Amino acid sequence: MKDSLRTVLYPGTFDPVTNGHVDVVRRAVRLFDRVIVAVGSNTAKAPVFTVAERMAHLRLVCRDLPGVSVASFGGLLTDALHDFGAVAVIRGLRAVSDFEYEFQMALMNRELAAECETVFLMPSPGFSFVSSTMIREIGRLGGDIGAFVPPEICPQVRERFAGAGS
Ligand code: COA
């Protein structure tokens, strides 16, 4: 029998996960029965945190959110969508500047797999300027990342960058 529960896949690099990402997960939880937050690999990025670390961070910050699980995938997003039995991909749109890249990726994914639909969710405007790259830079240079990263993972993120900027 076909599973009537609707699963959605929220892929990203999450290096590290930010308050903006969590905001998107919370919105997805209200729309879908199951949300799989999946650490994928962007070949243009060299992450600071390992896949296992990023998954552990995500598990911590999503532990109280109903229907949310954490996974990783190594190949194409369209294959992961199929493997996880998801009906759509979630992507966050922070600002108009995200649109072109996201639009291109959504259309390419649909070209690769016709059933691959992308649902865009807008995080609260208060998170529109947050990015993992900026958080890593602030951390490396000894700034306070506390306002941008979920409190559960702040100690781990701070520890990783301790002394890095000197
Ligand atoms: N709050 C804060 N930041 C957010 C955000 C939000 N709500 N939504 C996105 N971002 C930021 C991320 O922090 C990240 O910032 P950074 O570039 O400074 O690190 C940036 O926006 C976008 O990164 P991310 O969401 O992690 O996606 P990505 O562009 O790195 O893509 C994959 C990651 C895994 C989805 C993508 O590479 C992929 O699909 N890989 C599989 C291979 C594949 O299928 N390729 C073909 C794709 S067409």
CSV table of C-alpha atoms and ligand atoms in Angstrom, one decimal:
chain,number,residue,atom,x,y,z
A,1,MET,CA,0.0,0.0,0.0
A,2,LYS,CA,1.2,3.5,-0.8
A,3,ASP,CA,2.4,5.5,2.2
A,4,SER,CA,-0.1,8.4,2.7
A,5,LEU,CA,2.3,10.4,4.8
A,6,ARG,CA,4.0,13.2,3.0
A,7,THR,CA,7.7,13.4,3.3
A,8,VAL,CA,9.8,16.4,2.3
A,9,LEU,CA,13.6,16.6,1.9
A,10,TYR,CA,15.4,19.7,3.2
A,11,PRO,CA,18.9,19.4,1.7
A,12,GLY,CA,21.8,21.7,2.5
A,13,THR,CA,25.5,22.0,3.5
A,14,PHE,CA,24.6,23.2,7.0
A,15,ASP,CA,28.2,24.2,7.8
A,16,PRO,CA,27.1,25.0,10.4
A,17,VAL,CA,23.3,25.0,10.8
A,18,THR,CA,22.0,28.5,11.5
A,19,ASN,CA,18.9,29.9,13.2
A,20,GLY,CA,17.6,30.7,9.7
A,21,HIS,CA,17.8,27.0,8.7
A,22,VAL,CA,15.9,26.0,11.9
A,23,ASP,CA,13.2,28.6,11.1
A,24,VAL,CA,12.8,26.9,7.7
A,25,VAL,CA,12.5,23.5,9.3
A,26,ARG,CA,9.8,24.7,11.7
A,27,ARG,CA,7.8,26.0,8.8
A,28,ALA,CA,8.2,22.8,6.9
A,29,VAL,CA,7.0,20.8,9.9
A,30,ARG,CA,3.7,22.6,9.7
A,31,LEU,CA,3.2,21.6,6.0
A,32,PHE,CA,4.5,18.0,5.8
A,33,ASP,CA,4.1,14.9,7.9
A,34,ARG,CA,7.8,14.1,7.8
A,35,VAL,CA,10.8,16.4,7.2
A,36,ILE,CA,14.2,14.8,6.4
A,37,VAL,CA,16.9,17.3,6.9
A,38,ALA,CA,19.7,16.0,4.7
A,39,VAL,CA,23.4,17.0,4.7
A,40,GLY,CA,24.5,16.9,1.1
A,41,SER,CA,27.7,17.8,-0.6
A,42,ASN,CA,28.1,21.0,-2.7
A,43,THR,CA,31.3,20.3,-4.8
A,44,ALA,CA,32.2,24.0,-4.7
A,45,LYS,CA,32.4,24.0,-0.9
A,46,ALA,CA,35.1,22.6,1.5
A,47,PRO,CA,33.2,22.3,4.8
A,48,VAL,CA,34.7,23.1,8.2
A,49,PHE,CA,32.6,20.5,10.0
A,50,THR,CA,32.5,16.9,9.0
A,51,VAL,CA,29.3,15.3,7.7
A,52,ALA,CA,29.0,13.4,11.1
A,53,GLU,CA,29.4,16.7,13.0
A,54,ARG,CA,26.8,18.5,10.9
A,55,MET,CA,24.4,15.6,11.4
A,56,ALA,CA,25.0,15.6,15.1
A,57,HIS,CA,24.4,19.4,15.2
A,58,LEU,CA,21.1,19.0,13.3
A,59,ARG,CA,19.9,16.2,15.5
A,60,LEU,CA,20.5,18.3,18.6
A,61,VAL,CA,18.7,21.4,17.2
A,62,CYS,CA,15.8,19.4,15.7
A,63,ARG,CA,15.3,17.0,18.6
A,64,ASP,CA,12.0,18.5,19.8
A,65,LEU,CA,10.5,19.0,16.3
A,66,PRO,CA,7.9,16.4,15.5
A,67,GLY,CA,8.4,14.3,12.4
A,68,VAL,CA,11.9,15.6,11.7
A,69,SER,CA,14.8,13.3,11.1
A,70,VAL,CA,18.4,13.8,9.9
A,71,ALA,CA,20.2,12.1,7.1
A,72,SER,CA,23.0,12.6,4.6
A,73,PHE,CA,23.4,11.8,1.0
A,74,GLY,CA,26.4,11.6,-1.3
A,75,GLY,CA,25.1,11.8,-4.9
A,76,LEU,CA,22.5,13.7,-6.8
A,77,LEU,CA,19.7,15.4,-4.9
A,78,THR,CA,17.2,13.9,-7.3
A,79,ASP,CA,18.4,10.4,-6.4
A,80,ALA,CA,18.2,11.2,-2.7
A,81,LEU,CA,14.6,12.4,-3.2
A,82,HIS,CA,13.7,9.0,-4.7
A,83,ASP,CA,15.7,7.0,-2.1
A,84,PHE,CA,14.0,8.8,0.8
A,85,GLY,CA,10.6,8.6,-0.7
A,86,ALA,CA,10.1,12.3,-0.5
A,87,VAL,CA,7.4,14.2,-2.6
A,88,ALA,CA,9.3,17.5,-2.8
A,89,VAL,CA,12.5,19.4,-1.9
A,90,ILE,CA,12.4,22.4,0.5
A,91,ARG,CA,14.7,25.3,0.0
A,92,GLY,CA,14.9,28.5,1.9
A,93,LEU,CA,14.7,31.9,0.1
A,94,ARG,CA,16.3,34.6,2.2
A,95,ALA,CA,16.3,37.4,-0.3
A,96,VAL,CA,15.9,38.1,-4.0
A,97,SER,CA,19.6,37.5,-4.4
A,98,ASP,CA,19.0,33.8,-3.6
A,99,PHE,CA,16.4,33.5,-6.3
A,100,GLU,CA,18.4,33.1,-9.4
A,101,TYR,CA,20.6,30.3,-8.1
A,102,GLU,CA,17.7,28.5,-6.5
A,103,PHE,CA,15.5,28.9,-9.6
A,104,GLN,CA,18.3,27.4,-11.7
A,105,MET,CA,18.8,24.5,-9.3
A,106,ALA,CA,15.1,23.8,-9.1
A,107,LEU,CA,14.7,23.7,-12.8
A,108,MET,CA,17.9,21.6,-13.3
A,109,ASN,CA,16.6,19.1,-10.7
A,110,ARG,CA,13.3,18.9,-12.5
A,111,GLU,CA,15.1,18.3,-15.8
A,112,LEU,CA,17.0,15.4,-14.1
A,113,ALA,CA,13.8,14.0,-12.6
A,114,ALA,CA,10.4,15.3,-13.8
A,115,GLU,CA,8.8,14.5,-10.4
A,116,CYS,CA,11.2,16.7,-8.5
A,117,GLU,CA,9.2,19.7,-7.2
A,118,THR,CA,10.9,22.4,-5.1
A,119,VAL,CA,8.9,24.3,-2.4
A,120,PHE,CA,10.5,27.6,-1.4
A,121,LEU,CA,10.0,28.8,2.2
A,122,MET,CA,10.9,32.3,3.4
A,123,PRO,CA,12.6,32.4,6.8
A,124,SER,CA,11.7,35.4,9.1
A,125,PRO,CA,13.2,38.6,7.8
A,126,GLY,CA,15.4,38.7,10.9
A,127,PHE,CA,17.4,35.8,9.5
A,128,SER,CA,17.6,37.1,5.9
A,129,PHE,CA,21.2,38.3,6.3
A,130,VAL,CA,22.5,35.2,8.0
A,131,SER,CA,24.7,32.7,6.1
A,132,SER,CA,27.0,29.9,7.2
A,133,THR,CA,29.9,31.6,5.4
A,134,MET,CA,29.5,34.7,7.5
A,135,ILE,CA,29.2,32.7,10.7
A,136,ARG,CA,32.4,30.8,9.9
A,137,GLU,CA,34.2,34.1,9.2
A,138,ILE,CA,32.9,35.8,12.4
A,139,GLY,CA,33.9,32.7,14.4
A,140,ARG,CA,37.4,32.6,12.9
A,141,LEU,CA,37.9,36.3,13.6
A,142,GLY,CA,36.9,35.9,17.3
A,143,GLY,CA,33.4,37.5,17.0
A,144,ASP,CA,30.3,36.3,18.8
A,145,ILE,CA,28.3,33.9,16.7
A,146,GLY,CA,25.7,33.5,19.5
A,147,ALA,CA,22.9,35.4,17.8
A,148,PHE,CA,23.0,33.4,14.6
A,149,VAL,CA,23.6,29.8,15.7
A,150,PRO,CA,21.1,27.7,17.7
A,151,PRO,CA,22.2,27.7,21.4
A,152,GLU,CA,22.5,23.9,21.5
A,153,ILE,CA,25.5,23.9,19.2
A,154,CYS,CA,27.1,27.3,20.1
A,155,PRO,CA,29.7,25.7,22.4
A,156,GLN,CA,30.8,23.2,19.6
A,157,VAL,CA,31.0,26.0,17.0
A,158,ARG,CA,32.9,28.4,19.3
A,159,GLU,CA,35.3,25.6,20.3
A,160,ARG,CA,36.1,24.8,16.7
A,161,PHE,CA,37.1,28.4,16.0
A,162,ALA,CA,38.8,29.1,19.3
A,163,GLY,CA,42.2,30.5,18.6
A,164,ALA,CA,41.7,30.3,14.8
A,165,GLY,CA,41.9,34.0,14.3
A,166,SER,CA,45.1,34.7,16.1
B,1,COA,N1,19.1,30.7,6.9
B,1,COA,C1,20.4,30.9,6.9
B,1,COA,N2,21.2,30.6,5.8
B,1,COA,C2,20.6,30.0,4.8
B,1,COA,C3,19.3,29.7,4.8
B,1,COA,C4,18.5,30.1,5.9
B,1,COA,N3,17.2,29.8,5.9
B,1,COA,N4,19.0,29.1,3.6
B,1,COA,C5,20.1,29.0,2.9
B,1,COA,N5,21.1,29.6,3.7
B,1,COA,C6,22.5,29.8,3.3
B,1,COA,C7,23.4,28.6,3.7
B,1,COA,O1,23.9,28.9,5.0
B,1,COA,C8,24.4,28.7,2.7
B,1,COA,O2,25.4,29.7,3.0
B,1,COA,P1,26.9,29.6,2.6
B,1,COA,O3,26.9,29.5,1.1
B,1,COA,O4,27.4,30.9,3.1
B,1,COA,O5,27.5,28.4,3.2
B,1,COA,C9,23.7,29.1,1.4
B,1,COA,O6,22.6,29.8,1.9
B,1,COA,C10,23.2,28.1,0.5
B,1,COA,O7,23.7,26.9,0.9
B,1,COA,P2,22.9,25.5,1.2
B,1,COA,O8,21.5,25.8,1.5
B,1,COA,O9,23.7,24.8,2.1
B,1,COA,O10,22.9,24.9,-0.2
B,1,COA,P3,24.0,24.7,-1.3
B,1,COA,O11,23.9,25.8,-2.3
B,1,COA,O12,25.3,24.5,-0.6
B,1,COA,O13,23.5,23.3,-1.9
B,1,COA,C11,23.0,21.0,-1.8
B,1,COA,C12,23.6,22.2,-1.1
B,1,COA,C13,23.4,19.8,-1.1
B,1,COA,C14,21.4,21.2,-1.8
B,1,COA,C15,23.4,21.0,-3.3
B,1,COA,O14,24.7,21.2,-3.5
B,1,COA,C16,23.0,19.7,-4.0
B,1,COA,O15,21.9,19.4,-4.4
B,1,COA,N6,24.0,18.8,-4.0
B,1,COA,C17,23.8,17.4,-4.6
B,1,COA,C18,24.4,17.3,-6.0
B,1,COA,C19,23.4,17.7,-7.0
B,1,COA,O16,22.3,17.1,-7.1
B,1,COA,N7,23.8,18.6,-7.8
B,1,COA,C20,22.9,19.1,-8.9
B,1,COA,C21,22.1,20.3,-8.3
B,1,COA,S1,21.2,21.1,-9.6
